[in-house]
């Protein structure tokens, strides 16, 4: 539900940014016309100017205002995305049973075997979520890998060291 709400808010912000962009473009075009008219009036010998400076200043201010809205909306969208990402990390930690403890301080997770794992500082949910993910994924992979490796490797290691000393001992006995 959080993602849907954030998406709706982000879409509304993007729509406002698009309106501001169109308004700024309109003001730029209007300012170009005013500048062309001012140039035409100043180049003529009659030089009749009817308060064009106000139109130019007003257009420049409107362009500034619209681009400022666009910049603020961009920052707001980035903040929403970051907050949503932090919330997803916290949701992941909560779903796996990790908790923020006061003593010992920070994020901790107790495995099904009863082992307590320190995941990170209380304010750093991203690092804690990544560490929990690595712990959970390593717990899934390691037991199967260790069992298979120990079954295959153990008999070979035991057989080889016993066979070599016997050969060396028998060769030494033959030389004497």
XYZ file of N, CA and C in Angstrom, residues 57-169:
339
model
N 10.912 42.125 -16.834
C 11.196 41.737 -15.460
C 10.150 40.737 -14.969
N 8.903 40.966 -15.310
C 7.833 40.050 -14.892
C 8.030 38.674 -15.519
N 8.383 38.631 -16.785
C 8.634 37.348 -17.458
C 9.809 36.625 -16.828
N 10.869 37.365 -16.526
C 12.042 36.750 -15.906
C 11.680 36.184 -14.528
N 10.872 36.925 -13.772
C 10.466 36.430 -12.460
C 9.598 35.179 -12.588
N 8.706 35.147 -13.533
C 7.849 33.965 -13.736
C 8.672 32.752 -14.169
N 9.666 32.982 -15.005
C 10.554 31.884 -15.413
C 11.283 31.349 -14.192
N 11.791 32.246 -13.356
C 12.466 31.833 -12.126
C 11.524 31.033 -11.233
N 10.307 31.534 -11.060
C 9.345 30.876 -10.164
C 9.011 29.470 -10.656
N 8.801 29.312 -11.930
C 8.440 27.995 -12.477
C 9.611 27.019 -12.418
N 10.811 27.491 -12.706
C 11.969 26.585 -12.628
C 12.267 26.225 -11.177
N 11.986 27.140 -10.252
C 12.163 26.846 -8.830
C 11.191 25.740 -8.397
N 9.954 25.803 -8.871
C 8.961 24.764 -8.569
C 9.434 23.411 -9.100
N 9.983 23.429 -10.315
C 10.479 22.181 -10.900
C 11.617 21.601 -10.068
N 12.549 22.442 -9.612
C 13.681 21.968 -8.818
C 13.214 21.424 -7.467
N 12.295 22.104 -6.825
C 11.779 21.632 -5.538
C 11.032 20.310 -5.694
N 10.273 20.197 -6.767
C 9.546 18.944 -7.013
C 10.498 17.786 -7.271
N 11.590 18.057 -7.950
C 12.591 17.018 -8.205
C 13.203 16.548 -6.881
N 13.534 17.503 -6.000
C 14.091 17.156 -4.690
C 13.079 16.355 -3.873
N 11.823 16.768 -3.935
C 10.775 16.080 -3.193
C 10.590 14.648 -3.682
N 10.660 14.448 -4.972
C 10.541 13.110 -5.542
C 11.697 12.221 -5.085
N 12.895 12.772 -5.063
C 14.061 12.009 -4.596
C 13.893 11.637 -3.123
N 13.400 12.574 -2.311
C 13.181 12.296 -0.901
C 12.127 11.217 -0.702
N 11.077 11.244 -1.503
C 10.037 10.214 -1.405
C 10.621 8.851 -1.756
N 11.423 8.801 -2.816
C 12.040 7.530 -3.218
C 12.968 6.992 -2.120
N 13.761 7.878 -1.516
C 14.661 7.448 -0.441
C 13.880 6.954 0.771
N 12.820 7.666 1.124
C 11.998 7.251 2.271
C 11.327 5.918 2.013
N 10.863 5.724 0.798
C 10.228 4.459 0.445
C 11.232 3.317 0.491
N 12.464 3.587 0.059
C 13.509 2.564 0.104
C 13.858 2.204 1.543
N 13.981 3.225 2.412
C 14.265 2.968 3.823
C 13.134 2.180 4.464
N 11.917 2.509 4.099
C 10.768 1.791 4.655
C 10.771 0.335 4.202
N 11.192 0.091 2.972
C 11.239 -1.294 2.497
C 12.308 -2.088 3.249
N 13.452 -1.447 3.567
C 14.472 -2.123 4.367
C 13.932 -2.454 5.758
N 13.233 -1.486 6.355
C 12.670 -1.713 7.693
C 11.608 -2.807 7.645
N 10.785 -2.811 6.606
C 9.778 -3.866 6.465
C 10.429 -5.235 6.332
N 11.535 -5.312 5.582
C 12.244 -6.579 5.425
C 12.781 -7.060 6.772
N 13.401 -6.134 7.523
C 13.937 -6.503 8.834
C 12.820 -6.969 9.768
N 11.696 -6.262 9.747
C 10.568 -6.650 10.596
C 10.002 -8.003 10.179
N 9.948 -8.254 8.879
C 9.382 -9.520 8.407
C 10.251 -10.720 8.807
N 11.553 -10.506 8.930
C 12.456 -11.590 9.322
C 12.601 -11.709 10.837
N 12.002 -10.761 11.576
C 12.041 -10.840 13.024
C 13.172 -10.063 13.677
N 13.855 -9.209 12.924
C 14.929 -8.397 13.504
C 14.311 -7.262 14.317
N 14.996 -6.872 15.367
C 14.498 -5.828 16.260
C 15.619 -4.858 16.611
N 15.214 -3.621 16.932
C 16.162 -2.629 17.434
C 16.157 -2.764 18.952
N 17.320 -3.067 19.509
C 17.438 -3.236 20.957
C 18.157 -2.040 21.568
N 17.868 -1.805 22.847
C 18.552 -0.724 23.559
C 19.853 -1.224 24.183
N 19.827 -2.450 24.711
C 21.038 -3.050 25.272
C 21.106 -4.490 24.823
N 22.002 -4.914 24.051
C 23.018 -4.169 23.323
C 22.358 -3.330 22.231
N 22.873 -2.147 22.015
C 22.255 -1.177 21.134
C 22.409 -1.565 19.667
N 21.331 -1.396 18.888
C 21.369 -1.619 17.450
C 20.380 -2.680 16.996
N 20.453 -2.969 15.690
C 19.610 -3.993 15.086
C 20.176 -5.368 15.420
N 19.309 -6.272 15.875
C 19.707 -7.639 16.190
C 18.673 -8.607 15.629
N 19.157 -9.789 15.307
C 18.284 -10.843 14.806
C 18.647 -12.135 15.525
N 17.636 -12.828 15.987
C 17.858 -14.109 16.645
C 17.445 -15.197 15.677
N 18.389 -16.058 15.339
C 18.135 -17.124 14.372
C 17.237 -18.186 14.991
N 16.670 -19.058 14.162
C 15.853 -20.152 14.693
C 16.628 -21.078 15.628
N 17.955 -21.110 15.498
C 18.783 -21.933 16.373
C 19.064 -21.228 17.706
N 18.622 -19.980 17.846
C 18.809 -19.248 19.087
C 20.050 -18.382 19.128
N 20.737 -18.210 18.012
C 21.940 -17.384 17.961
C 21.538 -15.929 17.720
N 22.103 -15.006 18.502
C 21.832 -13.587 18.302
C 22.900 -13.005 17.389
N 22.469 -12.320 16.342
C 23.378 -11.699 15.386
C 23.213 -10.188 15.447
N 24.328 -9.465 15.548
C 24.315 -8.001 15.493
C 24.307 -7.611 14.026
N 23.330 -6.790 13.622
C 23.198 -6.416 12.227
C 23.719 -5.018 11.914
N 23.703 -4.126 12.886
C 24.199 -2.777 12.644
C 23.572 -1.779 13.589
N 23.923 -0.512 13.375
C 23.417 0.560 14.216
C 21.919 0.745 13.994
N 21.263 1.337 14.965
C 19.813 1.507 14.917
C 19.377 2.410 13.762
N 20.164 3.399 13.407
C 19.793 4.322 12.345
C 20.120 3.843 10.948
N 20.889 2.808 10.814
C 21.336 2.339 9.501
C 20.577 1.076 9.110
N 19.341 1.262 8.647
C 18.503 0.108 8.311
C 18.980 -0.598 7.050
N 19.554 0.149 6.118
C 20.005 -0.474 4.869
C 21.132 -1.467 5.136
N 22.123 -1.059 5.898
C 23.237 -1.958 6.198
C 22.757 -3.163 7.002
N 21.831 -2.924 7.931
C 21.296 -4.019 8.735
C 20.536 -5.010 7.859
N 19.736 -4.498 6.922
C 18.979 -5.385 6.031
C 19.918 -6.187 5.133
N 20.971 -5.546 4.634
C 21.929 -6.253 3.777
C 22.674 -7.342 4.559
N 23.039 -7.029 5.813
C 23.740 -8.022 6.618
C 22.823 -9.192 6.943
N 21.554 -8.902 7.260
C 20.602 -9.968 7.540
C 20.396 -10.841 6.304
N 20.325 -10.211 5.144
C 20.165 -10.969 3.898
C 21.361 -11.890 3.683
N 22.563 -11.394 3.953
C 23.752 -12.236 3.771
C 23.769 -13.384 4.777
N 23.331 -13.118 5.999
C 23.294 -14.177 7.021
C 22.272 -15.234 6.644
N 21.094 -14.782 6.239
C 20.023 -15.724 5.898
C 20.403 -16.543 4.672
N 20.978 -15.889 3.658
C 21.344 -16.632 2.444
C 22.522 -17.561 2.700
N 23.455 -17.178 3.558
C 24.592 -18.066 3.847
C 24.152 -19.260 4.688
N 23.178 -19.077 5.535
C 22.667 -20.194 6.337
C 21.980 -21.224 5.450
N 21.366 -20.759 4.379
C 20.689 -21.678 3.452
C 21.701 -22.492 2.657
N 22.781 -21.858 2.239
C 23.744 -22.512 1.346
C 24.762 -23.364 2.099
N 25.250 -22.922 3.241
C 26.362 -23.575 3.925
C 26.062 -24.989 4.408
N 24.948 -25.278 5.042
C 24.761 -26.635 5.554
C 24.812 -27.697 4.456
N 24.195 -27.450 3.318
C 24.215 -28.432 2.241
C 25.619 -28.574 1.670
N 26.330 -27.487 1.531
C 27.679 -27.525 0.977
C 28.642 -28.216 1.941
N 28.510 -27.962 3.219
C 29.416 -28.572 4.192
C 29.207 -30.084 4.266
N 27.986 -30.521 4.247
C 27.717 -31.948 4.342
C 28.258 -32.684 3.124
N 28.020 -32.139 1.949
C 28.489 -32.790 0.728
C 30.019 -32.801 0.682
N 30.642 -31.703 1.068
C 32.101 -31.621 1.029
C 32.732 -32.542 2.068
N 32.156 -32.619 3.233
C 32.762 -33.449 4.278
C 32.634 -34.941 3.945
N 31.562 -35.355 3.295
C 31.397 -36.760 2.925
C 32.391 -37.175 1.843
N 32.610 -36.288 0.886
C 33.499 -36.624 -0.218
C 34.969 -36.474 0.172
N 35.312 -35.446 0.900
C 36.708 -35.142 1.183
C 37.271 -35.963 2.340
N 36.495 -36.293 3.299
C 37.001 -36.973 4.484
C 37.609 -38.347 4.183
N 36.999 -39.239 3.440
C 37.607 -40.549 3.198
C 38.914 -40.459 2.408
N 39.028 -39.561 1.463
C 40.241 -39.451 0.668
C 41.412 -38.995 1.519
N 41.182 -38.035 2.394
C 42.269 -37.515 3.217
C 42.756 -38.563 4.202
N 41.856 -39.338 4.717
C 42.267 -40.360 5.679
C 43.033 -41.494 4.989
N 42.644 -41.832 3.790
C 43.274 -42.955 3.092
C 44.674 -42.580 2.604
N 44.851 -41.381 2.084
C 46.130 -40.993 1.522
C 47.236 -40.870 2.575
N 47.014 -40.185 3.688
C 48.117 -40.076 4.651
C 48.536 -41.429 5.230
N 47.635 -42.359 5.387
C 47.994 -43.655 5.932
C 48.780 -44.478 4.927
N 48.461 -44.343 3.667
C 49.123 -45.139 2.646
C 50.563 -44.670 2.432
N 50.805 -43.383 2.439
C 52.137 -42.868 2.172
C 53.154 -43.253 3.254
N 52.863 -43.126 4.536
C 53.875 -43.509 5.531
C 54.214 -44.994 5.469
N 53.278 -45.813 5.115
C 53.571 -47.248 5.032
C 54.557 -47.525 3.921
N 54.417 -46.835 2.793
C 55.342 -47.039 1.681
C 56.737 -46.581 2.066
N 56.812 -45.439 2.722
C 58.110 -44.904 3.120
C 58.768 -45.814 4.164
N 57.967 -46.314 5.105
C 58.505 -47.198 6.124
C 59.004 -48.512 5.517
